[in-house]
């Protein structure tokens, strides 16, 4: 039943597919766009990147980022060691290994 519906939808979409004729209009418009806008955009992007890097350095972002990652790893490690079902962990590891092997074997060389 679903296959028939899919076939009907596909036939309907193909029958009522209308393509708008371009006649090269889009290419002509894109060619005539001002290049100064791209130049200005590049300058603003570089300026914003420099400002972001400076603020990251001024507010000691690297240390905050490392501390946050360290806190997350420590809390998750404590959580895993305090409430770990090792049988489930072994089953999950085996399933992941099987999926990984299947993915590697399905690659076309």
CSV table of N, CA, C and O in Angstrom, one decimal:
chain,number,residue,atom,x,y,z
A,1,UNK,N,0.8,-1.2,0.0
A,1,UNK,CA,0.0,0.0,0.0
A,1,UNK,C,0.9,1.3,0.0
A,1,UNK,O,0.6,2.2,-0.7
A,2,UNK,N,1.9,1.3,0.9
A,2,UNK,CA,2.8,2.4,0.9
A,2,UNK,C,3.5,2.6,-0.3
A,2,UNK,O,3.8,3.7,-0.7
A,3,UNK,N,3.9,1.5,-1.0
A,3,UNK,CA,4.7,1.6,-2.2
A,3,UNK,C,3.8,2.2,-3.3
A,3,UNK,O,4.3,3.0,-4.1
A,4,UNK,N,2.5,1.9,-3.4
A,4,UNK,CA,1.6,2.5,-4.3
A,4,UNK,C,1.5,4.0,-4.1
A,4,UNK,O,1.5,4.8,-5.0
A,5,UNK,N,1.4,4.4,-2.8
A,5,UNK,CA,1.3,5.8,-2.5
A,5,UNK,C,2.5,6.6,-2.9
A,5,UNK,O,2.5,7.7,-3.4
A,6,UNK,N,3.7,6.0,-2.6
A,6,UNK,CA,4.9,6.6,-3.0
A,6,UNK,C,5.0,6.8,-4.5
A,6,UNK,O,5.5,7.8,-5.0
A,7,UNK,N,4.6,5.8,-5.2
A,7,UNK,CA,4.6,5.8,-6.7
A,7,UNK,C,3.7,6.9,-7.2
A,7,UNK,O,4.0,7.7,-8.1
A,8,UNK,N,2.5,7.0,-6.6
A,8,UNK,CA,1.5,8.0,-7.0
A,8,UNK,C,2.1,9.4,-6.7
A,8,UNK,O,1.9,10.3,-7.5
A,9,UNK,N,2.7,9.6,-5.5
A,9,UNK,CA,3.2,10.9,-5.2
A,9,UNK,C,4.4,11.3,-6.2
A,9,UNK,O,4.4,12.4,-6.6
A,10,UNK,N,5.2,10.3,-6.5
A,10,UNK,CA,6.3,10.6,-7.4
A,10,UNK,C,5.8,10.9,-8.8
A,10,UNK,O,6.3,11.9,-9.4
A,11,UNK,N,4.8,10.2,-9.3
A,11,UNK,CA,4.2,10.5,-10.6
A,11,UNK,C,3.6,11.9,-10.6
A,11,UNK,O,3.7,12.6,-11.6
A,12,UNK,N,2.9,12.2,-9.5
A,12,UNK,CA,2.2,13.5,-9.4
A,12,UNK,C,3.3,14.6,-9.4
A,12,UNK,O,3.1,15.6,-10.2
A,13,UNK,N,4.3,14.5,-8.7
A,13,UNK,CA,5.4,15.5,-8.6
A,13,UNK,C,6.1,15.7,-10.0
A,13,UNK,O,6.4,16.8,-10.4
A,14,UNK,N,6.3,14.6,-10.7
A,14,UNK,CA,6.9,14.6,-12.0
A,14,UNK,C,6.0,15.3,-13.0
A,14,UNK,O,6.4,16.0,-13.9
A,15,UNK,N,4.7,15.0,-12.9
A,15,UNK,CA,3.7,15.6,-13.9
A,15,UNK,C,3.6,17.1,-13.7
A,15,UNK,O,3.4,17.8,-14.7
A,16,UNK,N,3.7,17.6,-12.4
A,16,UNK,CA,3.5,19.0,-12.2
A,16,UNK,C,4.8,19.7,-11.9
A,16,UNK,O,4.7,20.8,-11.3
A,17,UNK,N,5.8,19.2,-12.3
A,17,UNK,CA,7.1,19.8,-12.1
A,17,UNK,C,7.3,20.9,-13.2
A,17,UNK,O,7.3,20.7,-14.4
A,18,UNK,N,7.5,22.1,-12.7
A,18,UNK,CA,7.6,23.3,-13.7
A,18,UNK,C,9.0,23.9,-13.4
A,18,UNK,O,9.3,24.3,-12.2
A,19,UNK,N,9.8,24.0,-14.4
A,19,UNK,CA,11.1,24.6,-14.2
A,19,UNK,C,11.0,26.0,-14.8
A,19,UNK,O,10.4,26.3,-15.8
A,20,UNK,N,11.5,27.0,-14.0
A,20,UNK,CA,11.5,28.4,-14.5
A,20,UNK,C,12.7,28.5,-15.4
A,20,UNK,O,13.8,28.2,-15.1
A,21,UNK,N,12.4,29.1,-16.6
A,21,UNK,CA,13.5,29.3,-17.6
A,21,UNK,C,14.3,30.5,-17.1
A,21,UNK,O,13.8,31.5,-16.7
A,22,UNK,N,15.6,30.3,-17.1
A,22,UNK,CA,16.6,31.3,-16.6
A,22,UNK,C,17.1,32.1,-17.7
A,22,UNK,O,17.3,33.3,-17.6
A,23,UNK,N,17.4,31.5,-18.9
A,23,UNK,CA,18.0,32.2,-20.0
A,23,UNK,C,19.3,33.0,-19.6
A,23,UNK,O,19.6,34.0,-20.2
A,24,UNK,N,20.1,32.5,-18.6
A,24,UNK,CA,21.3,33.1,-18.3
A,24,UNK,C,21.2,34.3,-17.4
A,24,UNK,O,22.2,35.0,-17.1
A,25,UNK,N,20.0,34.7,-17.0
A,25,UNK,CA,19.7,35.9,-16.2
A,25,UNK,C,20.5,35.8,-14.9
A,25,UNK,O,21.2,36.8,-14.5
A,26,UNK,N,20.5,34.7,-14.1
A,26,UNK,CA,21.1,34.6,-12.8
A,26,UNK,C,22.6,34.8,-13.0
A,26,UNK,O,23.3,35.5,-12.2
A,27,UNK,N,23.2,34.2,-14.0
A,27,UNK,CA,24.7,34.3,-14.2
A,27,UNK,C,25.0,35.8,-14.5
A,27,UNK,O,26.0,36.3,-14.0
A,28,UNK,N,24.2,36.4,-15.3
A,28,UNK,CA,24.5,37.9,-15.6
A,28,UNK,C,24.4,38.7,-14.3
A,28,UNK,O,25.3,39.6,-14.1
A,29,UNK,N,23.4,38.5,-13.5
A,29,UNK,CA,23.3,39.3,-12.3
A,29,UNK,C,24.4,39.0,-11.4
A,29,UNK,O,25.0,40.0,-10.8
A,30,UNK,N,24.8,37.8,-11.2
A,30,UNK,CA,25.9,37.4,-10.3
A,30,UNK,C,27.2,38.0,-10.7
A,30,UNK,O,28.0,38.5,-10.0
A,31,UNK,N,27.4,38.0,-12.1
A,31,UNK,CA,28.7,38.6,-12.6
A,31,UNK,C,28.7,40.1,-12.4
A,31,UNK,O,29.8,40.7,-12.2
A,32,UNK,N,27.6,40.8,-12.3
A,32,UNK,CA,27.6,42.2,-12.2
A,32,UNK,C,27.5,42.7,-10.7
A,32,UNK,O,27.5,43.9,-10.5
A,33,UNK,N,27.5,41.8,-9.8
A,33,UNK,CA,27.5,42.2,-8.4
A,33,UNK,C,28.8,42.9,-8.1
A,33,UNK,O,29.9,42.5,-8.5
A,34,UNK,N,28.7,43.9,-7.2
A,34,UNK,CA,30.0,44.7,-6.9
A,34,UNK,C,30.9,43.9,-6.1
A,34,UNK,O,30.5,43.2,-5.1
A,35,UNK,N,32.2,43.9,-6.4
A,35,UNK,CA,33.2,43.2,-5.7
A,35,UNK,C,33.6,43.9,-4.4
A,35,UNK,O,34.2,43.3,-3.6
A,36,UNK,N,33.3,45.2,-4.4
A,36,UNK,CA,33.6,46.0,-3.2
A,36,UNK,C,32.9,45.4,-1.9
A,36,UNK,O,33.4,45.5,-0.8
A,37,UNK,N,31.7,44.9,-2.1
A,37,UNK,CA,31.0,44.4,-1.0
A,37,UNK,C,31.7,43.1,-0.4
A,37,UNK,O,31.8,43.0,0.8
A,38,UNK,N,32.3,42.3,-1.3
A,38,UNK,CA,33.1,41.2,-0.8
A,38,UNK,C,34.3,41.6,-0.1
A,38,UNK,O,34.7,41.1,1.0
A,39,UNK,N,35.0,42.7,-0.6
A,39,UNK,CA,36.2,43.2,0.0
A,39,UNK,C,35.8,43.8,1.4
A,39,UNK,O,36.5,43.5,2.4
A,40,UNK,N,34.7,44.5,1.5
A,40,UNK,CA,34.3,45.1,2.8
A,40,UNK,C,33.9,43.9,3.8
A,40,UNK,O,34.2,44.0,5.0
A,41,UNK,N,33.2,42.9,3.3
A,41,UNK,CA,32.9,41.8,4.1
A,41,UNK,C,34.1,41.1,4.7
A,41,UNK,O,34.1,40.7,5.8
A,42,UNK,N,35.1,40.9,3.8
A,42,UNK,CA,36.4,40.3,4.3
A,42,UNK,C,37.1,41.1,5.4
A,42,UNK,O,37.6,40.6,6.4
A,43,UNK,N,37.1,42.4,5.2
A,43,UNK,CA,37.7,43.3,6.2
A,43,UNK,C,36.9,43.2,7.5
A,43,UNK,O,37.5,43.1,8.6
A,44,UNK,N,35.6,43.2,7.5
A,44,UNK,CA,34.8,43.1,8.7
A,44,UNK,C,35.0,41.8,9.4
A,44,UNK,O,35.1,41.7,10.6
A,45,UNK,N,35.1,40.7,8.6
A,45,UNK,CA,35.3,39.4,9.2
A,45,UNK,C,36.6,39.3,9.9
A,45,UNK,O,36.7,38.8,11.0
A,46,UNK,N,37.7,39.8,9.3
A,46,UNK,CA,39.0,39.8,9.9
A,46,UNK,C,39.0,40.6,11.2
A,46,UNK,O,39.5,40.2,12.2
A,47,UNK,N,38.4,41.8,11.1
A,47,UNK,CA,38.3,42.7,12.3
A,47,UNK,C,37.6,42.0,13.4
A,47,UNK,O,38.0,42.1,14.6
A,48,UNK,N,36.4,41.4,13.1
A,48,UNK,CA,35.7,40.7,14.2
A,48,UNK,C,36.5,39.5,14.8
A,48,UNK,O,36.5,39.3,16.0
A,49,UNK,N,37.2,38.8,13.9
A,49,UNK,CA,38.0,37.7,14.4
A,49,UNK,C,39.1,38.2,15.3
A,49,UNK,O,39.4,37.6,16.4
A,50,UNK,N,39.8,39.3,15.0
A,50,UNK,CA,40.8,39.9,15.8
A,50,UNK,C,40.3,40.4,17.2
A,50,UNK,O,40.8,40.1,18.2
A,51,UNK,N,39.1,41.0,17.1
A,51,UNK,CA,38.5,41.5,18.4
A,51,UNK,C,38.1,40.3,19.3
A,51,UNK,O,38.3,40.3,20.5
A,52,UNK,N,37.6,39.3,18.7
A,52,UNK,CA,37.2,38.1,19.4
A,52,UNK,C,38.4,37.4,20.1
A,52,UNK,O,38.4,37.0,21.2
A,53,UNK,N,39.5,37.3,19.3
A,53,UNK,CA,40.7,36.7,19.9
A,53,UNK,C,41.3,37.6,21.0
A,53,UNK,O,41.7,37.1,22.0
A,54,UNK,N,41.2,38.9,20.8
A,54,UNK,CA,41.7,39.8,21.9
A,54,UNK,C,40.9,39.7,23.1
A,54,UNK,O,41.4,39.6,24.3
A,55,UNK,N,39.6,39.6,23.0
A,55,UNK,CA,38.7,39.5,24.2
A,55,UNK,C,38.9,38.1,24.8
A,55,UNK,O,38.9,38.0,26.1
A,56,UNK,N,39.1,37.1,24.0
A,56,UNK,CA,39.4,35.8,24.6
A,56,UNK,C,40.6,35.8,25.4
A,56,UNK,O,40.7,35.2,26.5
A,57,UNK,N,41.7,36.5,24.9
A,57,UNK,CA,42.9,36.6,25.7
A,57,UNK,C,42.8,37.5,26.9
A,57,UNK,O,43.2,37.1,28.0
A,58,UNK,N,42.1,38.6,26.8
A,58,UNK,CA,41.9,39.6,27.9
A,58,UNK,C,41.2,38.9,29.0
A,58,UNK,O,41.5,39.1,30.2
A,59,UNK,N,40.1,38.3,28.7
A,59,UNK,CA,39.3,37.7,29.8
A,59,UNK,C,39.7,36.3,30.2
A,59,UNK,O,39.0,35.5,30.8
A,60,UNK,N,40.9,35.9,29.8
A,60,UNK,CA,41.5,34.6,30.2
A,60,UNK,C,40.6,33.4,29.8
A,60,UNK,O,40.4,32.5,30.5
A,61,UNK,N,40.2,33.4,28.5
A,61,UNK,CA,39.2,32.4,28.0
A,61,UNK,C,39.8,31.0,28.0
A,61,UNK,O,39.1,30.1,28.2
A,62,UNK,N,41.1,30.9,27.7
A,62,UNK,CA,41.7,29.6,27.6
A,62,UNK,C,41.7,28.9,29.0
A,62,UNK,O,41.4,27.7,29.1
A,63,UNK,N,42.0,29.6,30.0
A,63,UNK,CA,42.0,29.0,31.4
A,63,UNK,C,40.6,28.7,31.8
A,63,UNK,O,40.4,27.6,32.3
A,64,UNK,N,39.6,29.5,31.5
A,64,UNK,CA,38.2,29.2,31.8
A,64,UNK,C,37.8,28.0,31.0
A,64,UNK,O,37.1,27.1,31.6
A,65,UNK,N,38.1,27.9,29.8
A,65,UNK,CA,37.7,26.8,28.9
A,65,UNK,C,38.3,25.5,29.5
A,65,UNK,O,37.6,24.5,29.6
A,66,UNK,N,39.6,25.5,29.8
A,66,UNK,CA,40.3,24.3,30.3
A,66,UNK,C,39.7,23.9,31.7
A,66,UNK,O,39.5,22.7,31.9
A,67,UNK,N,39.4,24.9,32.5
A,67,UNK,CA,38.8,24.6,33.8
A,67,UNK,C,37.4,24.0,33.7
A,67,UNK,O,37.1,23.0,34.4
A,68,UNK,N,36.6,24.5,32.7
A,68,UNK,CA,35.3,24.0,32.5
A,68,UNK,C,35.4,22.5,32.0
A,68,UNK,O,34.6,21.6,32.5
A,69,UNK,N,36.2,22.3,31.1
A,69,UNK,CA,36.4,20.9,30.5
A,69,UNK,C,36.9,20.0,31.7
A,69,UNK,O,36.4,18.8,31.8
A,70,UNK,N,37.8,20.4,32.5
A,70,UNK,CA,38.3,19.6,33.6
A,70,UNK,C,37.2,19.3,34.6
A,70,UNK,O,37.1,18.2,35.1
A,71,UNK,N,36.3,20.3,34.9
A,71,UNK,CA,35.2,20.1,35.8
A,71,UNK,C,34.2,19.1,35.3
A,71,UNK,O,33.7,18.2,36.0
A,72,UNK,N,33.9,19.2,34.0
A,72,UNK,CA,33.0,18.2,33.3
A,72,UNK,C,33.6,16.8,33.4
A,72,UNK,O,32.8,15.9,33.7
A,73,UNK,N,34.8,16.7,33.0
A,73,UNK,CA,35.4,15.3,33.0
A,73,UNK,C,35.5,14.8,34.4
A,73,UNK,O,35.1,13.6,34.6
A,74,UNK,N,35.8,15.6,35.4
A,74,UNK,CA,35.9,15.1,36.8
A,74,UNK,C,34.5,14.7,37.3
A,74,UNK,O,34.3,13.6,37.9
A,75,UNK,N,33.5,15.5,37.0
A,75,UNK,CA,32.1,15.2,37.5
A,75,UNK,C,31.6,13.9,36.8
A,75,UNK,O,31.0,13.1,37.4
A,76,UNK,N,31.8,13.8,35.5
A,76,UNK,CA,31.4,12.6,34.8
A,76,UNK,C,32.1,11.3,35.3
A,76,UNK,O,31.6,10.3,35.4
A,77,UNK,N,33.4,11.5,35.5
A,77,UNK,CA,34.2,10.4,36.0
A,77,UNK,C,33.7,9.9,37.4
A,77,UNK,O,33.5,8.7,37.6
A,78,UNK,N,33.4,10.9,38.3
A,78,UNK,CA,32.8,10.5,39.6
A,78,UNK,C,31.5,9.9,39.4
A,78,UNK,O,31.2,8.9,40.1
A,79,UNK,N,30.6,10.4,38.5
A,79,UNK,CA,29.3,9.8,38.3
A,79,UNK,C,29.4,8.4,37.8
A,79,UNK,O,28.7,7.5,38.2
A,80,UNK,N,30.3,8.2,36.8
A,80,UNK,CA,30.4,6.8,36.3
A,80,UNK,C,31.0,5.8,37.3
A,80,UNK,O,30.6,4.7,37.3
A,81,UNK,N,31.9,6.3,38.1
A,81,UNK,CA,32.5,5.3,39.1
A,81,UNK,C,31.5,5.0,40.2
A,81,UNK,O,31.6,4.0,40.8
A,82,UNK,N,30.7,6.0,40.6
A,82,UNK,CA,29.8,5.8,41.7
A,82,UNK,C,28.6,5.0,41.3
A,82,UNK,O,28.0,4.3,42.2
A,83,UNK,N,28.1,5.0,40.1
A,83,UNK,CA,26.9,4.3,39.7
A,83,UNK,C,27.1,3.6,38.4
A,83,UNK,O,26.5,3.9,37.4
A,84,UNK,N,28.0,2.6,38.3
A,84,UNK,CA,28.3,1.9,37.1
A,84,UNK,C,27.8,0.5,37.1
A,84,UNK,O,28.0,-0.2,38.1
A,85,UNK,N,27.1,0.2,36.1
A,85,UNK,CA,26.6,-1.2,35.9
A,85,UNK,C,27.6,-1.8,34.9
A,85,UNK,O,27.5,-1.5,33.7
A,86,UNK,N,28.6,-2.6,35.4
A,86,UNK,CA,29.6,-3.0,34.5
A,86,UNK,C,29.1,-4.0,33.4
A,86,UNK,O,29.7,-4.0,32.3
A,87,UNK,N,28.1,-4.7,33.7
A,87,UNK,CA,27.5,-5.6,32.7
A,87,UNK,C,27.0,-4.8,31.5
A,87,UNK,O,27.2,-5.2,30.4
A,88,UNK,N,26.3,-3.8,31.8
A,88,UNK,CA,25.7,-2.9,30.7
A,88,UNK,C,26.9,-2.2,30.0
A,88,UNK,O,26.8,-2.1,28.7
A,89,UNK,N,27.9,-1.8,30.7
A,89,UNK,CA,29.1,-1.2,30.0
A,89,UNK,C,29.8,-2.2,29.1
A,89,UNK,O,30.1,-1.8,28.0
A,90,UNK,N,29.9,-3.4,29.5
A,90,UNK,CA,30.5,-4.4,28.6
A,90,UNK,C,29.6,-4.7,27.4
A,90,UNK,O,30.1,-4.8,26.3
A,91,UNK,N,28.3,-4.8,27.6
A,91,UNK,CA,27.4,-5.0,26.5
A,91,UNK,C,27.5,-3.9,25.5
A,91,UNK,O,27.6,-4.1,24.3
A,92,UNK,N,27.5,-2.7,26.0
A,92,UNK,CA,27.5,-1.5,25.1
A,92,UNK,C,28.8,-1.4,24.4
A,92,UNK,O,28.9,-1.1,23.2
A,93,UNK,N,30.0,-1.8,25.0
A,93,UNK,CA,31.3,-1.8,24.3
A,93,UNK,C,31.3,-2.9,23.2
A,93,UNK,O,31.8,-2.6,22.1
A,94,UNK,N,30.7,-4.0,23.5
A,94,UNK,CA,30.7,-5.1,22.5
A,94,UNK,C,29.8,-4.6,21.3
A,94,UNK,O,30.2,-4.8,20.1
A,95,UNK,N,28.7,-4.0,21.6
A,95,UNK,CA,27.8,-3.6,20.5
A,95,UNK,C,28.5,-2.5,19.6
A,95,UNK,O,28.5,-2.5,18.4
A,96,UNK,N,29.2,-1.6,20.3
A,96,UNK,CA,29.9,-0.5,19.5
A,96,UNK,C,31.0,-1.1,18.7
A,96,UNK,O,31.3,-0.7,17.6
A,97,UNK,N,31.7,-2.1,19.2
A,97,UNK,CA,32.8,-2.8,18.4
A,97,UNK,C,32.2,-3.5,17.2
A,97,UNK,O,32.7,-3.4,16.1
A,98,UNK,N,31.1,-4.2,17.4
A,98,UNK,CA,30.4,-4.9,16.3
A,98,UNK,C,30.0,-3.9,15.2
A,98,UNK,O,30.2,-4.1,14.0
A,99,UNK,N,29.4,-2.8,15.7
A,99,UNK,CA,28.9,-1.8,14.7
A,99,UNK,C,30.1,-1.2,14.0
A,99,UNK,O,30.1,-1.0,12.8
A,100,UNK,N,31.2,-0.9,14.7
A,100,UNK,CA,32.4,-0.4,14.1
A,100,UNK,C,33.0,-1.3,13.0
A,100,UNK,O,33.4,-0.9,11.9
A,101,UNK,N,33.1,-2.6,13.4
A,101,UNK,CA,33.6,-3.6,12.4
A,101,UNK,C,32.7,-3.7,11.2
A,101,UNK,O,33.2,-3.8,10.1
A,102,UNK,N,31.4,-3.6,11.4
A,102,UNK,CA,30.5,-3.7,10.3
A,102,UNK,C,30.6,-2.5,9.4
A,102,UNK,O,30.6,-2.6,8.1
A,103,UNK,N,30.8,-1.3,10.0
A,103,UNK,CA,31.0,-0.1,9.2
A,103,UNK,C,32.3,-0.2,8.4
A,103,UNK,O,32.4,0.2,7.2
A,104,UNK,N,33.4,-0.6,9.0
A,104,UNK,CA,34.7,-0.7,8.3
A,104,UNK,C,34.6,-1.8,7.2
A,104,UNK,O,35.1,-1.5,6.1
A,105,UNK,N,33.9,-2.9,7.5
A,105,UNK,CA,33.8,-3.9,6.4
A,105,UNK,C,32.9,-3.5,5.3
A,105,UNK,O,33.0,-4.0,4.2
A,106,UNK,N,32.0,-2.6,5.5
A,106,UNK,CA,31.0,-2.2,4.5
A,106,UNK,C,31.6,-1.1,3.6
A,106,UNK,O,31.0,-0.8,2.5
A,107,UNK,N,32.8,-0.6,3.9
A,107,UNK,CA,33.4,0.4,3.1
A,107,UNK,C,33.9,-0.3,1.8
A,107,UNK,O,34.4,-1.4,1.8
A,108,UNK,N,33.7,0.4,0.7
A,108,UNK,CA,34.1,-0.1,-0.6
A,108,UNK,C,35.6,0.4,-0.9
A,108,UNK,O,35.8,1.6,-1.0
A,109,UNK,N,36.4,-0.5,-1.1
A,109,UNK,CA,37.9,-0.2,-1.3
A,109,UNK,C,38.1,-0.1,-2.7
A,109,UNK,O,37.9,-0.6,-3.6
